Coordinates of C-alpha atoms and ligand atoms in Angstrom, one line a residue:
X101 CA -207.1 191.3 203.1
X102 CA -206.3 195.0 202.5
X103 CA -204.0 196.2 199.4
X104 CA -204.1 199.2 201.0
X105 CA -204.4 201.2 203.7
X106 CA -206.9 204.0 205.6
X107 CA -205.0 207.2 207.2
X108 CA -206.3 207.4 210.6
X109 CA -204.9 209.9 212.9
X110 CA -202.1 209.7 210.8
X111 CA -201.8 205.9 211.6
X112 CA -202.1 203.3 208.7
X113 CA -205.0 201.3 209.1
X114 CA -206.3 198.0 207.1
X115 CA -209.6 198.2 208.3
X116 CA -211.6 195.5 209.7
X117 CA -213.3 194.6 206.5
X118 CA -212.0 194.6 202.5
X119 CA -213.6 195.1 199.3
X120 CA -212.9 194.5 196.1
X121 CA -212.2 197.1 193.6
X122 CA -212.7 196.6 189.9
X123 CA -210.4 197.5 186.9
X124 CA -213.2 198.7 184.0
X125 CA -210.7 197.8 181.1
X126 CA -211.4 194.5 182.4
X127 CA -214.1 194.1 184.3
X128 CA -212.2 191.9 187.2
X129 CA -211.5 192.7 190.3
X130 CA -207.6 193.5 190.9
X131 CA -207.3 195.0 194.1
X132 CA -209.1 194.6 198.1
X133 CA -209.5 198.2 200.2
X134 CA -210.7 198.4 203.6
X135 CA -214.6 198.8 204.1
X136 CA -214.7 201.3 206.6
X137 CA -216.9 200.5 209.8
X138 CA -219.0 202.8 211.5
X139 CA -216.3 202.9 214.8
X140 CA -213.5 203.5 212.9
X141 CA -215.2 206.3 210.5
X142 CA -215.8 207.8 214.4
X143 CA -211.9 207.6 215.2
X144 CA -211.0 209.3 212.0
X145 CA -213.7 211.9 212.7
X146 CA -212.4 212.0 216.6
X147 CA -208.9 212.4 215.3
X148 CA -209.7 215.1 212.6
X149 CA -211.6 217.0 215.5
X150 CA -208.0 216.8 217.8
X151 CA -205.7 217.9 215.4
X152 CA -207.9 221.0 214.6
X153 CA -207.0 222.4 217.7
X154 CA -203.5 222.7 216.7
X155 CA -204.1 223.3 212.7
X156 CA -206.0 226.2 213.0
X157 CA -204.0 228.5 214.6
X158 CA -201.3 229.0 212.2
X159 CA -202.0 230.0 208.5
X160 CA -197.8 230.1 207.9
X161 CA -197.4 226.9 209.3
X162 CA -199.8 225.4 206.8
X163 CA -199.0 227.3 204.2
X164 CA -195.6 225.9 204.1
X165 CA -196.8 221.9 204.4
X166 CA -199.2 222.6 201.5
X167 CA -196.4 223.5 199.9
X168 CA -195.0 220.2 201.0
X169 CA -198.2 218.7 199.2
X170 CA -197.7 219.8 196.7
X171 CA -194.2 218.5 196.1
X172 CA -194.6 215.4 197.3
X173 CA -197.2 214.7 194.0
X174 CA -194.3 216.8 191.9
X175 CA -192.1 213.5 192.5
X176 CA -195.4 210.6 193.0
X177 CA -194.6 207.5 193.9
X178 CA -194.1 204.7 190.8
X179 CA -197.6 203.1 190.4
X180 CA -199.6 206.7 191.3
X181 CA -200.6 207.3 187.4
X182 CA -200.5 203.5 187.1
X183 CA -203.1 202.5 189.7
X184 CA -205.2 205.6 188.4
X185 CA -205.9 203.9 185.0
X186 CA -206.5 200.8 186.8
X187 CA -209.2 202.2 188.8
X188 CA -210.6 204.8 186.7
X189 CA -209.7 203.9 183.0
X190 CA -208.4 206.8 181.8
X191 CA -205.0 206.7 179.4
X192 CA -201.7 206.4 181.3
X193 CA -200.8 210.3 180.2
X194 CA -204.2 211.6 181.4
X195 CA -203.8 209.9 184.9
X196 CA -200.2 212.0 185.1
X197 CA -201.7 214.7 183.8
X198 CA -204.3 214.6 186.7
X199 CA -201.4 214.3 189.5
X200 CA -199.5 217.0 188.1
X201 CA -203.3 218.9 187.9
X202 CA -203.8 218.1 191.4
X203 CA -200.1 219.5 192.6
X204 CA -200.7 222.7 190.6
X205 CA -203.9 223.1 192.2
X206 CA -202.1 222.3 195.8
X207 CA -199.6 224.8 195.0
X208 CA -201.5 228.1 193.4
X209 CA -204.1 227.4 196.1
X210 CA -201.5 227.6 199.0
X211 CA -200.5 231.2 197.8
X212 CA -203.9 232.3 198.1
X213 CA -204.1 235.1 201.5
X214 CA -207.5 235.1 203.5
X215 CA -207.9 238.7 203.9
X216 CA -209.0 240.3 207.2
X217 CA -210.9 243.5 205.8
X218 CA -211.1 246.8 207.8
X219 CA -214.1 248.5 207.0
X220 CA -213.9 250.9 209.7
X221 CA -211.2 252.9 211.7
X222 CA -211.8 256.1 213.6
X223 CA -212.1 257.9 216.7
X224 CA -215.6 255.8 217.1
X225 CA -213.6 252.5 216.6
X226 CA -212.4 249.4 214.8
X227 CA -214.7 247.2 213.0
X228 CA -212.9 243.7 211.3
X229 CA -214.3 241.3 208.8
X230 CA -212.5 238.7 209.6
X231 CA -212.4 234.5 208.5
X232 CA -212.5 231.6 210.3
X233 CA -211.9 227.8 209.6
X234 CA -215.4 225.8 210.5
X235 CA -213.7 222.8 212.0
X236 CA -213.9 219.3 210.6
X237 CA -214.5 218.8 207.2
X238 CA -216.2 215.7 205.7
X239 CA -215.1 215.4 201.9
X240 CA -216.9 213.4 199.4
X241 CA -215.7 212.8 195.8
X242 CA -216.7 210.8 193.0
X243 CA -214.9 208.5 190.5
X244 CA -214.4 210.7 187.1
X245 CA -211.3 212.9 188.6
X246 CA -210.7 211.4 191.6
X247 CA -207.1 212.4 192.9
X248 CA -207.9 216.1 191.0
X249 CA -211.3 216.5 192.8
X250 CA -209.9 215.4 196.5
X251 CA -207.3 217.8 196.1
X252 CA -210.0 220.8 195.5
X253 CA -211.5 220.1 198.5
X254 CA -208.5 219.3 200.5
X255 CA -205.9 222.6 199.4
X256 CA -208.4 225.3 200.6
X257 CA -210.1 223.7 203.1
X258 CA -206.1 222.8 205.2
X259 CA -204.7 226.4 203.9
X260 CA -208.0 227.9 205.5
X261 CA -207.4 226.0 209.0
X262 CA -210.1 222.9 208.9
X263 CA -208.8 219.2 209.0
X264 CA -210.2 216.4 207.1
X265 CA -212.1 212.8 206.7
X266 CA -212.0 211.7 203.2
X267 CA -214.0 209.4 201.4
X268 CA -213.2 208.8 197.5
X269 CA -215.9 206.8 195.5
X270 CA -216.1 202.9 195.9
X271 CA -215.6 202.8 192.2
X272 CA -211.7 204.4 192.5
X273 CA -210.8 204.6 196.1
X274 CA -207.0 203.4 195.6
X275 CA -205.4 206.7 194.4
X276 CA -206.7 208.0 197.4
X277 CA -205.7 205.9 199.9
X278 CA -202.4 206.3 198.4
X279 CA -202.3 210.0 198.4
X280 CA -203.5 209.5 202.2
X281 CA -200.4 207.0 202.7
X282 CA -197.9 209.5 201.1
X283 CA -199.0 212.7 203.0
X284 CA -198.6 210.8 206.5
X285 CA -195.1 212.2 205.7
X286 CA -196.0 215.3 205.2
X287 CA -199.5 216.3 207.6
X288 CA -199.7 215.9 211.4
X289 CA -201.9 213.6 212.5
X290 CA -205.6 213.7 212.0
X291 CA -205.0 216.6 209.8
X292 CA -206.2 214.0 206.7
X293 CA -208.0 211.2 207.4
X294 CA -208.7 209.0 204.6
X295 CA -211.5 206.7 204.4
X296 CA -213.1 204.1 202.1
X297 CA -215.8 202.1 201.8
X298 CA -219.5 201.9 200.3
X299 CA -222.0 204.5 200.0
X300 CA -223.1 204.1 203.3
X301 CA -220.0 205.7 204.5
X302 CA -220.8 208.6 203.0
X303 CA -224.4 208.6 204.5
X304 CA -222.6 208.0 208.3
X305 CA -220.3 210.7 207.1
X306 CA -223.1 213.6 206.5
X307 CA -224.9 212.6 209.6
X308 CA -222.1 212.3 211.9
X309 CA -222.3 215.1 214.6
X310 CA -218.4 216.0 214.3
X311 CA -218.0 217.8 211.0
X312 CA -219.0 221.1 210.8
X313 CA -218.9 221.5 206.7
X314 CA -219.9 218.7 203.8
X315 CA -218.0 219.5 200.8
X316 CA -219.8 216.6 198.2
X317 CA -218.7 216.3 194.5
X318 CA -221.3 214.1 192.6
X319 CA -224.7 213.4 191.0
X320 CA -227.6 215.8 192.2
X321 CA -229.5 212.5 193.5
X322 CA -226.6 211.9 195.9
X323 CA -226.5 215.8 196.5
X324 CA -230.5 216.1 197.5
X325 CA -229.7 213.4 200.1
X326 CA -226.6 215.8 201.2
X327 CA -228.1 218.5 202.1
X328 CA -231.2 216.9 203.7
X329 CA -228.5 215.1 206.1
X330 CA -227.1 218.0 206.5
X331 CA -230.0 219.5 207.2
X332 CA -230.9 219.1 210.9
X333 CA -227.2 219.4 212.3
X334 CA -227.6 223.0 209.9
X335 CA -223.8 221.7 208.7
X336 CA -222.4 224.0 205.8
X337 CA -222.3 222.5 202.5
X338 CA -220.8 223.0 199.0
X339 CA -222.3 220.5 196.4
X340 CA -220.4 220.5 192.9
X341 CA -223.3 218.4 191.4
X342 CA -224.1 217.1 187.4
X343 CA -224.5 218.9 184.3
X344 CA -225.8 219.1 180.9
X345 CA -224.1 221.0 179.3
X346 CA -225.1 222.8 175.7
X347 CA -222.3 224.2 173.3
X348 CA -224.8 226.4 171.1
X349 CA -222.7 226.6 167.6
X350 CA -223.3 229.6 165.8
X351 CA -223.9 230.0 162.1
X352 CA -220.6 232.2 161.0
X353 CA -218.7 229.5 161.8
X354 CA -216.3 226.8 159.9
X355 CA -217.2 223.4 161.1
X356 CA -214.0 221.7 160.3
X357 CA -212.0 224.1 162.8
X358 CA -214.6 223.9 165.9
X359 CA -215.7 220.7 165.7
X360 CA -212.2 218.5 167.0
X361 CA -212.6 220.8 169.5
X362 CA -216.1 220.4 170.6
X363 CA -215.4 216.6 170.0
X364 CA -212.8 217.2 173.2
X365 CA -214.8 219.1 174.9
X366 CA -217.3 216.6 174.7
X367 CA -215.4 213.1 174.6
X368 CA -212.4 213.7 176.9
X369 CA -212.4 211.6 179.8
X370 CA -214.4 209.1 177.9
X371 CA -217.3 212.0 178.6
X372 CA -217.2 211.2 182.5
X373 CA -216.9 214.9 183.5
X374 CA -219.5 217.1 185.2
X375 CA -219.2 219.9 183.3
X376 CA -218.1 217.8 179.4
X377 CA -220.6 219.0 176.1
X378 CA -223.4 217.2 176.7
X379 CA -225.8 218.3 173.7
X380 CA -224.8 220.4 171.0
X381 CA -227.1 222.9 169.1
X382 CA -226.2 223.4 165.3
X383 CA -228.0 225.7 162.9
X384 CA -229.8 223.7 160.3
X385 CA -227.7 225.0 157.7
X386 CA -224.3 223.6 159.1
X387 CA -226.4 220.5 160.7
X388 CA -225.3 217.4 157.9
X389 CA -221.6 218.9 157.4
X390 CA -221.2 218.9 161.9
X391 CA -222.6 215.7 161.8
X392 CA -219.8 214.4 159.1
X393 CA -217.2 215.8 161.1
X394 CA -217.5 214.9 164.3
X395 CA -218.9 211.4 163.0
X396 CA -215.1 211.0 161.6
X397 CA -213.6 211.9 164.6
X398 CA -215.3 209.8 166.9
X399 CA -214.6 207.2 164.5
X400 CA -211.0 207.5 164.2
X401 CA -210.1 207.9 167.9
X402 CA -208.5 205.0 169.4
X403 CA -210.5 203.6 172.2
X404 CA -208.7 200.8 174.4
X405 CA -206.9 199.8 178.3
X406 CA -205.6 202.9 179.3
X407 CA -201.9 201.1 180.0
X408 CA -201.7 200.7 176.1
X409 CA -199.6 204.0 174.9
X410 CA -201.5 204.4 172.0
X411 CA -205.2 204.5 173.7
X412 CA -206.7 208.0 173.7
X413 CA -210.3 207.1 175.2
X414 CA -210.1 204.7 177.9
X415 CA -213.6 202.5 179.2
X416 CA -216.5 203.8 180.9
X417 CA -215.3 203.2 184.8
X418 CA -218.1 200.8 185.9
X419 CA -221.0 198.8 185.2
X420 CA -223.8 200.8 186.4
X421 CA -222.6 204.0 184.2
X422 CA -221.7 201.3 181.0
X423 CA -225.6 199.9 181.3
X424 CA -226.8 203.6 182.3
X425 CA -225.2 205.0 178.5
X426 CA -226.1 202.0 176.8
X427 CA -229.8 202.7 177.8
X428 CA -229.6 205.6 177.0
X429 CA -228.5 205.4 173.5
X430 CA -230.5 202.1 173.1
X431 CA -233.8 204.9 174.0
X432 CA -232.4 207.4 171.4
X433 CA -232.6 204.6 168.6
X434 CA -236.3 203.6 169.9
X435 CA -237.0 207.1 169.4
X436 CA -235.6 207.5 165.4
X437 CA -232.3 209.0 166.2
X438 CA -229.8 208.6 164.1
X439 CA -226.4 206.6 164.6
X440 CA -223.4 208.5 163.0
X441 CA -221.1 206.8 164.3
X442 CA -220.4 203.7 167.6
X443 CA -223.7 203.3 169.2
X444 CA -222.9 200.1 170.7
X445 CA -220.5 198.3 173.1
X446 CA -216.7 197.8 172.3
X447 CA -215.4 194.1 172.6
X448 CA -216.6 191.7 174.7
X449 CA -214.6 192.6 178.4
X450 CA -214.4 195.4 180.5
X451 CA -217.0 198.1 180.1
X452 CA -216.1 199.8 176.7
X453 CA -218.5 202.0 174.5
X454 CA -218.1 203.2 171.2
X455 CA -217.5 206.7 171.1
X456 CA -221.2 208.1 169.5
X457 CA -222.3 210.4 167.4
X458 CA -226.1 211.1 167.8
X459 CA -228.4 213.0 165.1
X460 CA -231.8 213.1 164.2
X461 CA -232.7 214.0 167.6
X462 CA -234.6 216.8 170.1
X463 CA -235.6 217.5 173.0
X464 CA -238.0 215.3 175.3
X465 CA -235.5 212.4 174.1
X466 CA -233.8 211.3 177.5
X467 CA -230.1 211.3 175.9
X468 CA -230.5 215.8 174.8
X469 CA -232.6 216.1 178.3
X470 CA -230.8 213.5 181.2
X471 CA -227.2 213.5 181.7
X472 CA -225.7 210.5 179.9
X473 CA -222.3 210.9 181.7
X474 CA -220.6 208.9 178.9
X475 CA -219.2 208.9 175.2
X476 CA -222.4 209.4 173.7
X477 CA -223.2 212.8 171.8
X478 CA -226.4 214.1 170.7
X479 CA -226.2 216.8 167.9
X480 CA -229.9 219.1 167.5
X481 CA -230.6 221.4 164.5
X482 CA -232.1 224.9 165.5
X483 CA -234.0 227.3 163.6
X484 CA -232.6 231.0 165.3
X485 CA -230.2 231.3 168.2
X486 CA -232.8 232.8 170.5
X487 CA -234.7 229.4 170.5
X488 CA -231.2 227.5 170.7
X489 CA -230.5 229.7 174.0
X490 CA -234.3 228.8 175.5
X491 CA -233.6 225.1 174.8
X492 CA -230.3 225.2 176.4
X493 CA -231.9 227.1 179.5
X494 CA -235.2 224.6 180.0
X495 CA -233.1 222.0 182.6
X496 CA -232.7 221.8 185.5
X497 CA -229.2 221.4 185.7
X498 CA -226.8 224.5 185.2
X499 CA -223.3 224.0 185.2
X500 CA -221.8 224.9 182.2
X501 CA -222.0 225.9 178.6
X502 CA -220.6 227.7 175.6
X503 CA -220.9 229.3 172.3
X504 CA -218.9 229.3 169.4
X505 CA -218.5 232.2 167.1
X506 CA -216.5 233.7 164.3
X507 CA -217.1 237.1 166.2
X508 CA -216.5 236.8 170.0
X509 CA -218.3 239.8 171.4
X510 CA -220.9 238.0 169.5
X511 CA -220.9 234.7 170.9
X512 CA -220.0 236.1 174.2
X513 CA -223.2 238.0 174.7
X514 CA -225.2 234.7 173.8
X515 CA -223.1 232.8 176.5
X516 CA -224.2 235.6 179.1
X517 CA -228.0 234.6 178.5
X518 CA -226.8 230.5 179.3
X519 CA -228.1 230.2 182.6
X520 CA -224.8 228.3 184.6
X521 CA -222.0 229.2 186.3
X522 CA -219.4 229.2 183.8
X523 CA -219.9 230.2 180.2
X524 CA -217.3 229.7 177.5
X525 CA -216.6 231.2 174.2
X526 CA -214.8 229.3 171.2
X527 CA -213.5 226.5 174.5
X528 CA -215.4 224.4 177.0
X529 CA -213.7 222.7 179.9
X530 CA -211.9 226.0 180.5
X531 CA -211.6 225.1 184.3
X532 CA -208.5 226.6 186.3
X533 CA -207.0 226.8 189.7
X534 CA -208.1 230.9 189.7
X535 CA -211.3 230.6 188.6
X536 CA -214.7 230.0 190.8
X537 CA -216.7 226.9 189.5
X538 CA -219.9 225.9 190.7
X539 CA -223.7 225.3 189.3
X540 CA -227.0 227.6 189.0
X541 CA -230.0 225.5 190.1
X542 CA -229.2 221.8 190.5
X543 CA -226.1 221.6 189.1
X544 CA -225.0 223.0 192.9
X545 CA -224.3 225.2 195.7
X546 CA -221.1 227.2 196.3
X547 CA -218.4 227.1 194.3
X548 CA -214.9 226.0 194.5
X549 CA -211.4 227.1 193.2
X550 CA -209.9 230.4 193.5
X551 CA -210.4 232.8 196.5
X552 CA -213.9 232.2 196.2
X553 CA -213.9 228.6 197.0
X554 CA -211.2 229.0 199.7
X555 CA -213.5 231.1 201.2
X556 CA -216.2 228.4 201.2
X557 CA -214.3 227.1 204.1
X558 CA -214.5 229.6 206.3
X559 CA -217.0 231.7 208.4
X560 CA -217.0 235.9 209.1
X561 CA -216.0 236.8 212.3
X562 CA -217.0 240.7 212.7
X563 CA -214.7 241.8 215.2
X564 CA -216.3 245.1 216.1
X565 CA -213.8 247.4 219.1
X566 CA -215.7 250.5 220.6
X567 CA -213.1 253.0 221.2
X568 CA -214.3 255.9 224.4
Ligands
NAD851 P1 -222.6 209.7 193.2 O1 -223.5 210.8 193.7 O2 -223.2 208.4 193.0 O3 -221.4 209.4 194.3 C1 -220.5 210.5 194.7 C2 -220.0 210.1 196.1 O4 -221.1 210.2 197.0 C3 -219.4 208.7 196.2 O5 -218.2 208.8 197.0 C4 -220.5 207.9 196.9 O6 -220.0 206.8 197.6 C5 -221.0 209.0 197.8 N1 -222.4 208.7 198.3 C6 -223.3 207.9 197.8 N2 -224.5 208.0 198.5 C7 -224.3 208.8 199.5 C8 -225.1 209.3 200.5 N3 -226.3 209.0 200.7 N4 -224.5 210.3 201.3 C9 -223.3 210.7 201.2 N5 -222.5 210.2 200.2 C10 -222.9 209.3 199.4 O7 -221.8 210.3 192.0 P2 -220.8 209.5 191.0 O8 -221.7 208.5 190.2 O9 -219.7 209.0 191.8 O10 -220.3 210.7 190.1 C11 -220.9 211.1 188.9 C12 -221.7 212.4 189.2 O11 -220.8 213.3 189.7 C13 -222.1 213.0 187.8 O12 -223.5 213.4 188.0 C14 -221.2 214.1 187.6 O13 -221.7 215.2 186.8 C15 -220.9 214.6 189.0 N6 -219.7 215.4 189.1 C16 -219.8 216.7 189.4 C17 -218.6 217.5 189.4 C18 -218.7 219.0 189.7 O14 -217.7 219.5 190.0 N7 -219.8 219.6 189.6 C19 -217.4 216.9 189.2 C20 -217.4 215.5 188.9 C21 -218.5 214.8 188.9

């Protein structure tokens, strides 16, 4: 039986089927979601398509109940942050931090306008640019950020006029079914639908002839299959897809001050985000003295449940990612690499990894070349910086990178040759509510955040008035 509960048409439902969900600090089932079937997927869809009707006529009107969204995860129920580490594993504070993330992004992204541009107006006529929701959206997220990423999809794609079926990862579907449970309060029905279940929902979801746009956070295998699905219906798409990500450090720098924060950029989130350091490039000269440094932080950060205060890195989230990193790293040794530090798994329950330092290590190993998605870190000498830049570019994945620099005009004009879409100077991670983010080649399509991703939801109307 169901902990909790699917929002369709604005209706609570347990679903006709559970399954379990499992806690990755333990490794143990702790809680039973509904499995969504194929007929009830089709009511949520049915009610989403209803309730557009209404929605997307009146860009005030919605304005004001994102607005409401956004307070209502101001002031989250007790148990929100709580069930967040439970599902995902990240420390207590981090799982606020995400709720909080994901009311700020609620809120900046309901002041946002949808301009109507006028690009002509004279005697010979008017001639409007104008933007229109695209109907039903069908969002699907995966389990790294999972209230944070929901909310990207579902702020702009509401303030723009669309309405909604949801479908959070199997790994960490609680959070949100929970934010679906609070914002029955808030949303009209069938405005969000939130539904859970296996991967095959999400296949029914991107072949099911009522949404008009697929807006898919996850790995670039899952994407592929996306867009061929979406294929035949011609159904819009954004796909925020994988990384691996290069942080090229350059040789004017002081090791001590950049590396805790390439350690972060790398190691937050236990290394479970899309667009984390993934490889770092270090001149030869600075190579041993990086290697020291960011051995002894990954050494001395505290790795444990993320309900224990003092825990700063909580577990990897589940067992198919754990065995995934472990390969990896087990592959790196076969191969010579080095072991700074970890390397191995942490205790004997739940899914924990030693956070990893990597050296003695290139290219063509799969842990500099795959995405390892995990708290594992391989560190690669280079010779000059335009070789560091051509090893950075020869993936196929683009999302991010970044360069560090004593001189930032410097640093900056290597990060313009990275080919991704967002390239950062002395910071990585540098992702905000105003600011597009999205991947060159396989890392995605589209972008969201900011304006630019709002307007990802909608489609021009020219709206062209002879006048005589
Ligand atoms: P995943 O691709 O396995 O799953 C993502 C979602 O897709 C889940 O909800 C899953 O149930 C669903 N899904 C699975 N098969 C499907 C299908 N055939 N059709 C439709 N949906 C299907 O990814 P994951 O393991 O949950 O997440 C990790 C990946 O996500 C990493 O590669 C990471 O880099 C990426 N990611 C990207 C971003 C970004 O913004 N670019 C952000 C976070 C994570």
């Amino acid at each position: 039986m169901s902990d909790y509960t699917m929002t369709i048409d604005g209706k609570s439902v347990k679903g006709s089927k559970s399954v379990g969900v499992i806690n990755p600090a333990t490794g143990k089932v702790f809680a039973q979601v509904p499995d969504c079937t194929k007929s009830e997927l089709d009511q949520a869809m049915e009610a989403a398509q209803r309730a557009y009707r209404t929605w997307s006529k009146d860009i005030n009107a919605r304005r004001k109940l994102l607005g409401e969204v956004a307070a209502a995860l101001q002031s989250p129920p007790e148990g929100l942050a709580r069930t967040l580490t439970q599902e995902q594993g990240k420390p207590l504070a981090k799982a606020q931090q995400e709720i909080m993330g994901s009311s700020i992004w609620a809120s900046y992204t309901a002041s946002l306008e949808i301009p109507n541009e006028v690009i002509q107006d004279n005697a010979a006529g008017k001639v409007e640019i104008r933007r229109k929701p695209l109907g039903v959206v069908a969002a699907i997220t995966p389990w790294n950020y999972p209230l944070m990423l929901a909310m990207w999809k579902i702020a702009p794609a509401l303030l723009a006029g669309n309405t909604i079926v949801l479908k959070p990862s199997p790994y960490t579907p609680i959070t949100s079914l929970m934010l679906g449970e609070i914002l029955r309060e808030v949303l009209p029905p069938g405005v969000l639908n939130v539904v859970s279940g296996g991967d095959e929902v999400g296949g029914w979801m991107t072949s099911h002839p009522v949404p008009r746009k697929i807006s898919f956070t996850g790995s670039v295998a899952t994407g592929k299959k996306v867009a061929a699905a979406a294929a035949p219906d011609l159904k819009r798409i954004t796909l925020e897809l994988g990384g691996n990500d290069a942080a090229i450090v350059l040789a004017d720098v002081n090791p001590a001050e950049v590396a805790p924060k390439i350690f972060w950029g790398a190691f937050e989130n236990s290394g479970q985000i899309c667009s984390a350091i993934k490889r770092v490039y270090v001149p030869e000269a600075m190579y041993s003295s990086m290697l020291e440094k960011l051995g002894e932080l990954a050494k001395n950060v505290k790795v444990g449940n993320g309900l224990d205060a003092a825990t700063e890195l909580g577990p990897i989230n589940n067992k198919m990612q754990f065995e995934r990193v472990t390969e990896l790293v087990e592959d790196a040794k076969k191969h010579g690499a080095k072991i700074v530090t970890g390397g191995s798994r942490q205790g004997t329950e739940g899914y924990f990894f030693q956070p990893t330092i990597v050296g003695g290590i290139s290219d063509g190993v799969r842990l500099v070349d795959e995405e390892q998605f995990g708290p594992a870190l391989p560190i690669i000498p280079y010779k000059d910086v335009d070789d560091a830049v051509r090893r950075a570019n020869s993936t196929t994945y683009g999302l991010s990178g970044s360069v560090w620099g004593k001189d930032p005009d410097r640093a900056a004009e290597v990060a313009g040759q990275l080919e991704c879409g967002s390239a950062w100077v002395n910071q990585h991670l540098a992702i905000a509510p105003n600011l597009p983010f999205g991947g060159a080649k396989w890392s995605g399509i589209g972008v969201e955040n900011g304006t630019w991703g709002l307007l990802g939801f909608t489609e021009i109307q020219v709206v062209n008035v002879a006048r005589n």
